[in-house]
């Protein structure tokens, strides 16, 4: 189906949002304690949770709990509690390059999300306005770029640890759905020589066990030439190579920033397009809403609305 830039509002009005940071979760054995931002609607109960994993952009602050406001604010304004960690890979931490796991900390990133789920009670206690308002049984994960790799692992993708050759399975059963935004695809001969040599954990990613439902979002102009030799189609691999149920949103003319999801008016967005961001906001929200609440019509309504105009911005397919 083709999606359009029709912006007719099929959703309820946005609620006021509270945002609290940093909420500090003690993390023995981690290089530093885990800091998160919590964004939530001011009202409502039994609120579902989205864990949002940042990417590795060029800016100094977007790759941290301070990034991705266009997504976090929208999701929170429409009924989700969004929790954003600062992973050890963030430039804001300026860790010693010799720190174990550097520079991308692929394993630690996924462990951060599991630690948050282990400590949801502590998150609620740290934000008094949230006390008793979270639904711990309704949890989703989302991630952009390297954050998409993190989310993939939690959704069931596996890899071989380049340090010891063991198979790594970090599937998180408490997560019921996911959104992968410009996520990395398969390894092997799809990678540039530099990535294969310096970030070898990418080489063995296997999506065949990624059974948790997910929406994969990819830009058809996102060549990511620093990572892959296959061009934009590489970012569709998490959809193509995983079992259903999955959906793929391919955004026309979108590059790695998908219109500007990592922040408002940021210089590293090479394809800034507010309408495209609005579409990503709506479709990702609607997908997760319908996945966490079976029978909820949000996803179908979003697809119907966003495919009805004369100017398609992308297409959606499912399996």
XYZ file of C-alpha atoms in Angstrom, residues 12-310:
299
model
C -7.051 12.017 20.062
C -5.584 15.422 20.963
C -2.131 15.242 22.542
C -1.967 15.297 26.333
C 0.461 17.491 28.286
C 3.711 15.618 28.881
C 6.011 15.518 31.891
C 9.682 14.711 31.313
C 12.128 13.908 34.085
C 15.875 13.372 33.788
C 18.221 12.104 34.840
C 16.670 9.256 36.760
C 19.690 7.328 38.011
C 19.569 3.558 38.355
C 22.521 2.076 40.278
C 24.373 -0.350 38.019
C 27.067 -2.387 39.776
C 29.643 -3.658 37.309
C 28.763 -1.022 34.701
C 31.332 1.704 33.950
C 28.893 4.330 35.302
C 25.397 4.192 36.754
C 22.555 4.077 34.237
C 20.818 7.409 33.614
C 17.442 7.575 31.900
C 14.877 10.133 30.837
C 11.236 9.366 31.563
C 8.502 11.036 29.490
C 4.831 10.418 30.255
C 1.393 11.948 29.861
C 0.300 14.007 32.846
C -2.870 11.937 33.188
C -3.959 8.339 32.726
C -3.362 4.969 34.347
C -2.216 1.521 33.211
C 0.179 3.252 30.821
C 2.187 1.032 28.436
C 5.969 1.460 28.244
C 8.336 2.067 25.316
C 12.081 1.622 25.820
C 13.836 3.871 23.291
C 17.455 3.178 22.309
C 19.467 6.004 20.774
C 21.792 5.742 17.790
C 25.358 6.929 17.229
C 25.038 10.199 15.341
C 27.692 12.885 14.944
C 26.245 15.287 17.500
C 27.466 15.467 21.073
C 24.110 15.109 22.805
C 21.457 13.480 20.616
C 22.950 10.038 21.221
C 21.841 10.068 24.846
C 18.758 10.484 26.959
C 18.537 14.012 25.512
C 17.792 12.896 21.950
C 14.778 11.765 19.941
C 12.347 14.324 21.331
C 10.111 14.194 18.212
C 9.364 10.547 18.941
C 9.444 10.556 22.742
C 7.183 13.583 23.042
C 4.661 12.272 20.518
C 4.461 8.810 22.015
C 4.111 10.214 25.545
C 1.477 12.730 24.463
C -0.563 9.812 23.162
C -0.475 7.558 26.170
C 2.902 5.833 26.456
C 5.600 6.129 29.094
C 8.890 6.480 27.188
C 12.144 5.550 28.929
C 15.403 6.578 27.244
C 18.758 5.394 28.583
C 22.128 6.948 27.954
C 24.096 3.947 26.717
C 27.816 3.658 27.397
C 28.471 4.459 23.725
C 27.174 8.016 24.181
C 29.640 10.841 23.585
C 28.172 12.570 26.621
C 29.977 10.087 28.889
C 33.461 10.467 27.352
C 34.542 7.056 28.608
C 38.096 5.819 28.261
C 38.430 4.150 24.829
C 39.973 1.171 26.639
C 36.737 0.522 28.564
C 35.593 -3.071 27.933
C 32.971 -3.122 25.190
C 34.088 0.133 23.566
C 33.296 1.825 21.317
C 29.738 0.655 20.583
C 29.023 -1.511 23.661
C 26.570 -3.726 21.770
C 26.010 -6.112 24.683
C 25.818 -3.427 27.365
C 23.183 -1.571 25.353
C 20.794 -4.519 25.455
C 21.609 -5.109 29.112
C 20.644 -1.482 29.818
C 17.133 -2.184 28.574
C 16.869 -5.353 30.649
C 18.093 -3.455 33.701
C 15.354 -0.859 33.201
C 12.720 -3.578 33.064
C 14.166 -5.106 36.211
C 13.900 -1.721 37.936
C 10.561 -0.333 36.729
C 9.447 -0.043 40.339
C 12.481 2.150 41.041
C 11.688 4.295 37.995
C 8.166 4.851 39.282
C 9.469 5.668 42.752
C 11.886 8.230 41.313
C 9.077 10.053 39.507
C 6.294 10.565 42.073
C 3.820 11.649 39.381
C 4.095 8.142 37.899
C 3.464 6.135 41.057
C 1.147 3.246 40.268
C 0.453 4.415 36.711
C 2.617 2.025 34.640
C 1.385 -1.221 33.144
C 4.411 -3.480 33.619
C 2.823 -6.078 31.344
C 2.670 -3.826 28.264
C 6.222 -3.161 27.061
C 7.673 -2.328 23.651
C 11.158 -1.437 22.434
C 12.204 1.014 19.725
C 15.616 1.970 18.408
C 17.211 4.055 15.672
C 20.351 3.014 13.785
C 22.654 1.375 16.366
C 19.650 1.527 18.656
C 17.860 -0.586 16.070
C 20.571 -3.220 16.486
C 19.975 -3.114 20.242
C 16.243 -3.509 19.757
C 16.797 -6.367 17.296
C 18.689 -8.361 19.925
C 15.911 -7.873 22.461
C 13.327 -8.947 19.872
C 15.162 -12.214 19.183
C 17.983 -11.611 16.694
C 21.188 -13.449 17.576
C 24.879 -13.083 16.887
C 28.193 -14.728 17.615
C 30.300 -12.979 20.238
C 33.576 -12.119 18.459
C 35.429 -12.334 21.776
C 34.697 -15.974 22.626
C 32.722 -17.416 19.695
C 29.596 -18.100 21.760
C 26.094 -17.602 20.396
C 24.413 -14.630 22.036
C 20.680 -14.811 22.655
C 19.383 -11.736 24.506
C 15.701 -12.208 23.651
C 13.642 -10.347 26.235
C 10.288 -12.078 26.842
C 8.893 -9.057 28.692
C 8.948 -7.093 25.412
C 5.866 -7.710 23.288
C 6.531 -5.571 20.212
C 9.192 -3.411 18.614
C 10.006 -0.678 16.113
C 13.307 -0.763 14.210
C 14.208 2.585 12.641
C 16.990 2.562 10.014
C 18.377 -0.514 11.752
C 21.442 -2.436 10.547
C 20.899 -5.420 8.276
C 22.763 -8.681 7.837
C 26.524 -9.052 8.066
C 28.900 -11.096 5.973
C 29.544 -9.677 2.525
C 26.989 -6.914 3.094
C 29.437 -4.983 5.281
C 32.191 -2.605 4.290
C 35.698 -3.885 4.958
C 36.127 -1.301 7.706
C 33.020 -2.424 9.592
C 33.847 -6.104 9.193
C 37.311 -5.493 10.632
C 36.494 -3.025 13.400
C 32.920 -3.901 14.413
C 32.910 -7.625 13.800
C 29.831 -8.235 15.962
C 27.821 -6.946 12.983
C 29.144 -9.815 10.841
C 27.081 -12.621 12.357
C 23.682 -11.056 13.066
C 20.944 -13.617 12.426
C 17.324 -12.473 12.193
C 15.782 -15.928 11.728
C 14.884 -16.150 15.424
C 13.505 -12.621 15.713
C 9.939 -13.767 16.278
C 8.593 -10.849 18.328
C 6.245 -8.664 16.248
C 7.978 -5.562 14.883
C 7.629 -2.656 12.485
C 10.765 -2.059 10.402
C 11.161 1.497 9.057
C 13.665 2.089 6.245
C 14.453 5.005 3.937
C 14.890 4.216 0.253
C 17.746 6.757 0.030
C 19.526 5.581 3.195
C 22.649 4.173 1.566
C 24.727 4.051 4.805
C 27.842 3.660 2.686
C 30.056 3.753 5.782
C 28.430 0.510 6.963
C 27.219 -1.519 3.983
C 27.975 -2.130 0.318
C 24.361 -3.057 -0.456
C 22.722 0.351 -0.313
C 19.318 1.219 1.161
C 17.869 -2.288 0.854
C 20.215 -3.371 3.686
C 17.974 -1.642 6.225
C 15.021 -3.816 5.188
C 16.875 -7.016 6.169
C 15.324 -7.204 9.657
C 11.970 -7.502 7.883
C 13.004 -9.691 4.959
C 15.104 -12.141 6.992
C 12.888 -12.542 10.060
C 9.675 -14.532 10.492
C 6.311 -12.823 10.768
C 4.399 -11.134 12.087
C 6.325 -8.127 10.768
C 5.548 -4.945 8.855
C 7.864 -2.825 6.708
C 7.459 0.903 6.145
C 9.670 2.062 3.277
C 9.896 5.846 3.212
C 10.414 7.448 -0.194
C 13.377 9.861 -0.453
C 14.241 9.298 3.212
C 17.837 9.118 4.356
C 19.222 7.893 7.674
C 17.494 10.571 9.751
C 14.070 9.538 8.430
C 13.121 13.187 8.108
C 14.503 14.280 11.479
C 13.508 11.852 14.229
C 16.663 12.258 16.334
C 15.873 15.843 17.346
C 14.235 19.099 16.359
C 16.136 21.042 13.667
C 19.404 19.168 14.090
C 22.281 19.669 11.692
C 22.954 15.961 11.189
C 19.544 15.428 9.586
C 20.268 15.284 5.861
C 16.645 14.840 4.751
C 14.696 17.160 7.044
C 10.995 16.823 6.358
C 8.409 17.562 9.086
C 5.666 15.714 7.209
C 7.827 12.602 7.044
C 8.541 12.835 10.777
C 4.819 13.246 11.454
C 4.126 10.108 9.458
C 6.765 8.145 11.371
C 5.340 9.435 14.660
C 1.812 8.391 13.784
C 2.564 5.026 12.232
C 4.965 3.889 14.942
C 2.554 4.943 17.687
C -0.363 3.239 15.980
C 1.599 0.039 15.322
C 2.640 -0.333 18.944
C -0.809 0.580 20.201
C -2.451 -2.162 18.144
C 0.227 -4.721 18.980
C 0.007 -4.145 22.724
C -3.787 -3.997 22.631
C -5.005 -6.651 20.148
C -8.123 -5.491 18.391
C -7.284 -1.800 18.764
C -7.943 -0.210 15.341
C -5.157 2.393 15.534
C -2.776 0.668 13.100
C -5.379 0.051 10.439
C -6.755 3.572 10.855
C -3.276 5.073 10.539
C -2.555 3.070 7.402
C -5.898 4.010 5.869
C -5.413 7.712 6.599
C -1.808 7.838 5.520
C -2.386 6.011 2.257
C -5.338 8.037 1.036
C -3.684 11.110 -0.471
C -2.189 11.832 -3.893
